């Protein structure tokens, strides 16, 4: 079995929860198209919602770049930096937990960043939805698109 860990921001831990539910055979996800792929083949080591730079540093041991936009308590980056930060979050998970698959997500202004880091490959991509945490534009739609990707 493959071990999986997630460090999520704009997807609010929903990827880790969905994967856990599929791995464990929860009734409400049995119709999900990827259920047969994940059921009984993965297990979740950790699923975390991490919106703050300092907490990511303390838990994952990675130093994130300075934010592009000051905003309340959460880190807010441009799309380009979101891709970098998603990778750093996934890398921190792999280094700390030694999992087979690490997923990092973060989104500020733009389409966000998602990184899936395996033992052999790195997949780095954005959502299909532009969102802006500063104005509240398309946040739910971007989050849902990120989880579905």
PDB file of C-alpha atoms in Angstrom:
ATOM      1  CA  UNK A   1       0.000   0.000   0.000  1.00  0.00           C
ATOM      2  CA  UNK A   2       1.049   3.557  -0.675  1.00  0.00           C
ATOM      3  CA  UNK A   3       1.159   6.167   2.069  1.00  0.00           C
ATOM      4  CA  UNK A   4      -0.293   9.618   1.376  1.00  0.00           C
ATOM      5  CA  UNK A   5      -0.113  12.907   3.276  1.00  0.00           C
ATOM      6  CA  UNK A   6      -1.649  16.298   2.494  1.00  0.00           C
ATOM      7  CA  UNK A   7      -0.845  19.851   3.567  1.00  0.00           C
ATOM      8  CA  UNK A   8      -3.654  22.003   2.215  1.00  0.00           C
ATOM      9  CA  UNK A   9      -4.698  25.610   2.325  1.00  0.00           C
ATOM     10  CA  UNK A  10      -7.367  26.633  -0.204  1.00  0.00           C
ATOM     11  CA  UNK A  11      -8.762  23.084  -0.397  1.00  0.00           C
ATOM     12  CA  UNK A  12      -9.249  23.123   3.404  1.00  0.00           C
ATOM     13  CA  UNK A  13      -8.090  19.537   3.986  1.00  0.00           C
ATOM     14  CA  UNK A  14     -10.811  18.162   1.709  1.00  0.00           C
ATOM     15  CA  UNK A  15      -8.395  16.233  -0.525  1.00  0.00           C
ATOM     16  CA  UNK A  16      -6.998  14.281   2.409  1.00  0.00           C
ATOM     17  CA  UNK A  17     -10.465  13.592   3.774  1.00  0.00           C
ATOM     18  CA  UNK A  18     -11.753  12.420   0.384  1.00  0.00           C
ATOM     19  CA  UNK A  19      -8.757  10.134  -0.129  1.00  0.00           C
ATOM     20  CA  UNK A  20      -9.158   8.721   3.390  1.00  0.00           C
ATOM     21  CA  UNK A  21     -12.836   8.031   2.823  1.00  0.00           C
ATOM     22  CA  UNK A  22     -12.087   6.240  -0.454  1.00  0.00           C
ATOM     23  CA  UNK A  23      -9.231   4.254   1.102  1.00  0.00           C
ATOM     24  CA  UNK A  24     -11.470   3.131   3.962  1.00  0.00           C
ATOM     25  CA  UNK A  25     -14.580   2.390   1.897  1.00  0.00           C
ATOM     26  CA  UNK A  26     -16.999   5.010   3.212  1.00  0.00           C
ATOM     27  CA  UNK A  27     -20.439   4.652   1.663  1.00  0.00           C
ATOM     28  CA  UNK A  28     -20.761   8.281   0.549  1.00  0.00           C
ATOM     29  CA  UNK A  29     -17.768   8.027  -1.821  1.00  0.00           C
ATOM     30  CA  UNK A  30     -18.288   4.609  -3.377  1.00  0.00           C
ATOM     31  CA  UNK A  31     -19.655   6.189  -6.560  1.00  0.00           C
ATOM     32  CA  UNK A  32     -16.616   8.462  -6.973  1.00  0.00           C
ATOM     33  CA  UNK A  33     -14.874   7.663 -10.284  1.00  0.00           C
ATOM     34  CA  UNK A  34     -11.519   7.103  -8.539  1.00  0.00           C
ATOM     35  CA  UNK A  35     -12.883   4.925  -5.741  1.00  0.00           C
ATOM     36  CA  UNK A  36     -11.736   1.659  -7.361  1.00  0.00           C
ATOM     37  CA  UNK A  37      -8.249   3.087  -7.825  1.00  0.00           C
ATOM     38  CA  UNK A  38      -7.769   4.151  -4.192  1.00  0.00           C
ATOM     39  CA  UNK A  39      -9.893   1.750  -2.122  1.00  0.00           C
ATOM     40  CA  UNK A  40      -7.602  -0.610  -0.249  1.00  0.00           C
ATOM     41  CA  UNK A  41      -4.503   0.659  -2.057  1.00  0.00           C
ATOM     42  CA  UNK A  42      -3.571   3.779  -0.069  1.00  0.00           C
ATOM     43  CA  UNK A  43      -3.612   4.966   3.503  1.00  0.00           C
ATOM     44  CA  UNK A  44      -3.473   8.501   4.830  1.00  0.00           C
ATOM     45  CA  UNK A  45      -0.640   9.409   7.202  1.00  0.00           C
ATOM     46  CA  UNK A  46      -1.800  12.999   7.700  1.00  0.00           C
ATOM     47  CA  UNK A  47      -4.292  15.475   6.304  1.00  0.00           C
ATOM     48  CA  UNK A  48      -3.704  19.058   7.386  1.00  0.00           C
ATOM     49  CA  UNK A  49      -5.242  22.490   6.800  1.00  0.00           C
ATOM     50  CA  UNK A  50      -2.320  24.925   7.053  1.00  0.00           C
ATOM     51  CA  UNK A  51      -3.008  28.572   6.133  1.00  0.00           C
ATOM     52  CA  UNK A  52      -0.117  30.200   8.067  1.00  0.00           C
ATOM     53  CA  UNK A  53       3.540  30.445   7.045  1.00  0.00           C
ATOM     54  CA  UNK A  54       4.770  30.097  10.618  1.00  0.00           C
ATOM     55  CA  UNK A  55       2.814  26.915  11.236  1.00  0.00           C
ATOM     56  CA  UNK A  56       4.057  25.398   7.986  1.00  0.00           C
ATOM     57  CA  UNK A  57       7.610  26.230   9.059  1.00  0.00           C
ATOM     58  CA  UNK A  58       7.106  24.746  12.522  1.00  0.00           C
ATOM     59  CA  UNK A  59       5.313  21.573  11.417  1.00  0.00           C
ATOM     60  CA  UNK A  60       6.880  20.830   8.032  1.00  0.00           C
ATOM     61  CA  UNK A  61      10.268  22.417   8.585  1.00  0.00           C
ATOM     62  CA  UNK A  62      10.228  24.507   5.398  1.00  0.00           C
ATOM     63  CA  UNK A  63      10.777  28.216   5.104  1.00  0.00           C
ATOM     64  CA  UNK A  64       8.286  29.803   2.722  1.00  0.00           C
ATOM     65  CA  UNK A  65       8.996  32.979   0.765  1.00  0.00           C
ATOM     66  CA  UNK A  66       7.662  36.298   2.075  1.00  0.00           C
ATOM     67  CA  UNK A  67       3.993  36.844   1.213  1.00  0.00           C
ATOM     68  CA  UNK A  68       3.057  38.946  -1.816  1.00  0.00           C
ATOM     69  CA  UNK A  69       0.031  40.462  -0.080  1.00  0.00           C
ATOM     70  CA  UNK A  70      -0.476  41.088   3.642  1.00  0.00           C
ATOM     71  CA  UNK A  71      -3.835  39.618   4.645  1.00  0.00           C
ATOM     72  CA  UNK A  72      -5.259  38.802   8.061  1.00  0.00           C
ATOM     73  CA  UNK A  73      -3.663  35.604   9.366  1.00  0.00           C
ATOM     74  CA  UNK A  74      -3.222  33.666   6.107  1.00  0.00           C
ATOM     75  CA  UNK A  75      -0.397  33.645   3.605  1.00  0.00           C
ATOM     76  CA  UNK A  76      -1.327  35.215   0.262  1.00  0.00           C
ATOM     77  CA  UNK A  77       0.821  34.792  -2.817  1.00  0.00           C
ATOM     78  CA  UNK A  78       0.581  35.406  -6.531  1.00  0.00           C
ATOM     79  CA  UNK A  79      -0.091  32.379  -8.726  1.00  0.00           C
ATOM     80  CA  UNK A  80       3.592  31.926  -9.581  1.00  0.00           C
ATOM     81  CA  UNK A  81       4.592  31.786  -5.922  1.00  0.00           C
ATOM     82  CA  UNK A  82       1.601  29.566  -5.112  1.00  0.00           C
ATOM     83  CA  UNK A  83       3.119  26.916  -7.377  1.00  0.00           C
ATOM     84  CA  UNK A  84       6.451  27.232  -5.567  1.00  0.00           C
ATOM     85  CA  UNK A  85       4.810  27.136  -2.129  1.00  0.00           C
ATOM     86  CA  UNK A  86       2.654  24.094  -2.997  1.00  0.00           C
ATOM     87  CA  UNK A  87       5.859  22.269  -3.935  1.00  0.00           C
ATOM     88  CA  UNK A  88       7.610  23.347  -0.717  1.00  0.00           C
ATOM     89  CA  UNK A  89       4.655  22.120   1.338  1.00  0.00           C
ATOM     90  CA  UNK A  90       4.643  18.741  -0.424  1.00  0.00           C
ATOM     91  CA  UNK A  91       8.443  18.478  -0.107  1.00  0.00           C
ATOM     92  CA  UNK A  92       8.169  19.180   3.624  1.00  0.00           C
ATOM     93  CA  UNK A  93       5.634  16.371   4.002  1.00  0.00           C
ATOM     94  CA  UNK A  94       7.825  13.896   2.110  1.00  0.00           C
ATOM     95  CA  UNK A  95      10.862  14.823   4.179  1.00  0.00           C
ATOM     96  CA  UNK A  96       9.094  14.736   7.564  1.00  0.00           C
ATOM     97  CA  UNK A  97       6.743  11.786   7.091  1.00  0.00           C
ATOM     98  CA  UNK A  98       8.570   9.751   4.435  1.00  0.00           C
ATOM     99  CA  UNK A  99       5.262   9.153   2.673  1.00  0.00           C
ATOM    100  CA  UNK A 100       5.057   7.768  -0.873  1.00  0.00           C
ATOM    101  CA  UNK A 101       2.793  10.586  -2.075  1.00  0.00           C
ATOM    102  CA  UNK A 102       2.628  14.136  -0.705  1.00  0.00           C
ATOM    103  CA  UNK A 103       0.090  16.737  -1.790  1.00  0.00           C
ATOM    104  CA  UNK A 104       0.463  20.465  -1.151  1.00  0.00           C
ATOM    105  CA  UNK A 105      -2.135  23.106  -2.075  1.00  0.00           C
ATOM    106  CA  UNK A 106      -2.200  26.874  -1.683  1.00  0.00           C
ATOM    107  CA  UNK A 107      -3.996  29.735  -3.426  1.00  0.00           C
ATOM    108  CA  UNK A 108      -3.991  33.482  -2.965  1.00  0.00           C
ATOM    109  CA  UNK A 109      -4.457  35.629  -6.069  1.00  0.00           C
ATOM    110  CA  UNK A 110      -4.747  33.586  -9.262  1.00  0.00           C
ATOM    111  CA  UNK A 111      -5.547  29.954  -9.982  1.00  0.00           C
ATOM    112  CA  UNK A 112      -3.545  28.634  -7.046  1.00  0.00           C
ATOM    113  CA  UNK A 113      -0.955  25.913  -6.885  1.00  0.00           C
ATOM    114  CA  UNK A 114      -1.216  22.172  -6.410  1.00  0.00           C
ATOM    115  CA  UNK A 115       1.741  19.828  -6.116  1.00  0.00           C
ATOM    116  CA  UNK A 116       1.631  16.058  -6.053  1.00  0.00           C
ATOM    117  CA  UNK A 117       5.050  14.720  -5.160  1.00  0.00           C
ATOM    118  CA  UNK A 118       5.669  10.987  -5.470  1.00  0.00           C
ATOM    119  CA  UNK A 119       8.759   8.898  -4.876  1.00  0.00           C
ATOM    120  CA  UNK A 120       9.671   9.363  -8.552  1.00  0.00           C
ATOM    121  CA  UNK A 121       7.787  12.329  -9.996  1.00  0.00           C
ATOM    122  CA  UNK A 122       6.604  15.883  -9.336  1.00  0.00           C
ATOM    123  CA  UNK A 123       3.260  17.097 -10.719  1.00  0.00           C
ATOM    124  CA  UNK A 124       2.719  20.832 -10.447  1.00  0.00           C
ATOM    125  CA  UNK A 125      -0.455  22.485 -11.742  1.00  0.00           C
ATOM    126  CA  UNK A 126      -3.138  25.094 -11.100  1.00  0.00           C
ATOM    127  CA  UNK A 127      -6.903  25.000 -10.965  1.00  0.00           C
ATOM    128  CA  UNK A 128      -9.015  26.154 -13.902  1.00  0.00           C
ATOM    129  CA  UNK A 129     -10.586  28.946 -11.814  1.00  0.00           C
ATOM    130  CA  UNK A 130      -9.140  32.383 -11.096  1.00  0.00           C
ATOM    131  CA  UNK A 131      -9.793  33.459  -7.543  1.00  0.00           C
ATOM    132  CA  UNK A 132      -8.740  36.264  -5.267  1.00  0.00           C
ATOM    133  CA  UNK A 133      -8.625  35.825  -1.512  1.00  0.00           C
ATOM    134  CA  UNK A 134      -8.326  39.596  -1.043  1.00  0.00           C
ATOM    135  CA  UNK A 135     -11.683  40.293  -2.714  1.00  0.00           C
ATOM    136  CA  UNK A 136     -13.413  36.951  -2.101  1.00  0.00           C
ATOM    137  CA  UNK A 137     -13.783  36.369  -5.844  1.00  0.00           C
ATOM    138  CA  UNK A 138     -14.486  32.718  -6.849  1.00  0.00           C
ATOM    139  CA  UNK A 139     -13.053  31.178  -3.682  1.00  0.00           C
ATOM    140  CA  UNK A 140     -15.539  28.324  -3.370  1.00  0.00           C
ATOM    141  CA  UNK A 141     -15.386  27.537  -7.088  1.00  0.00           C
ATOM    142  CA  UNK A 142     -11.569  27.523  -7.064  1.00  0.00           C
ATOM    143  CA  UNK A 143     -11.481  25.287  -3.989  1.00  0.00           C
ATOM    144  CA  UNK A 144     -13.939  22.792  -5.488  1.00  0.00           C
ATOM    145  CA  UNK A 145     -11.975  22.739  -8.743  1.00  0.00           C
ATOM    146  CA  UNK A 146      -8.760  22.121  -6.811  1.00  0.00           C
ATOM    147  CA  UNK A 147     -10.258  19.164  -4.956  1.00  0.00           C
ATOM    148  CA  UNK A 148     -11.645  17.659  -8.154  1.00  0.00           C
ATOM    149  CA  UNK A 149      -8.278  17.969  -9.936  1.00  0.00           C
TER     150      UNK A 149
END
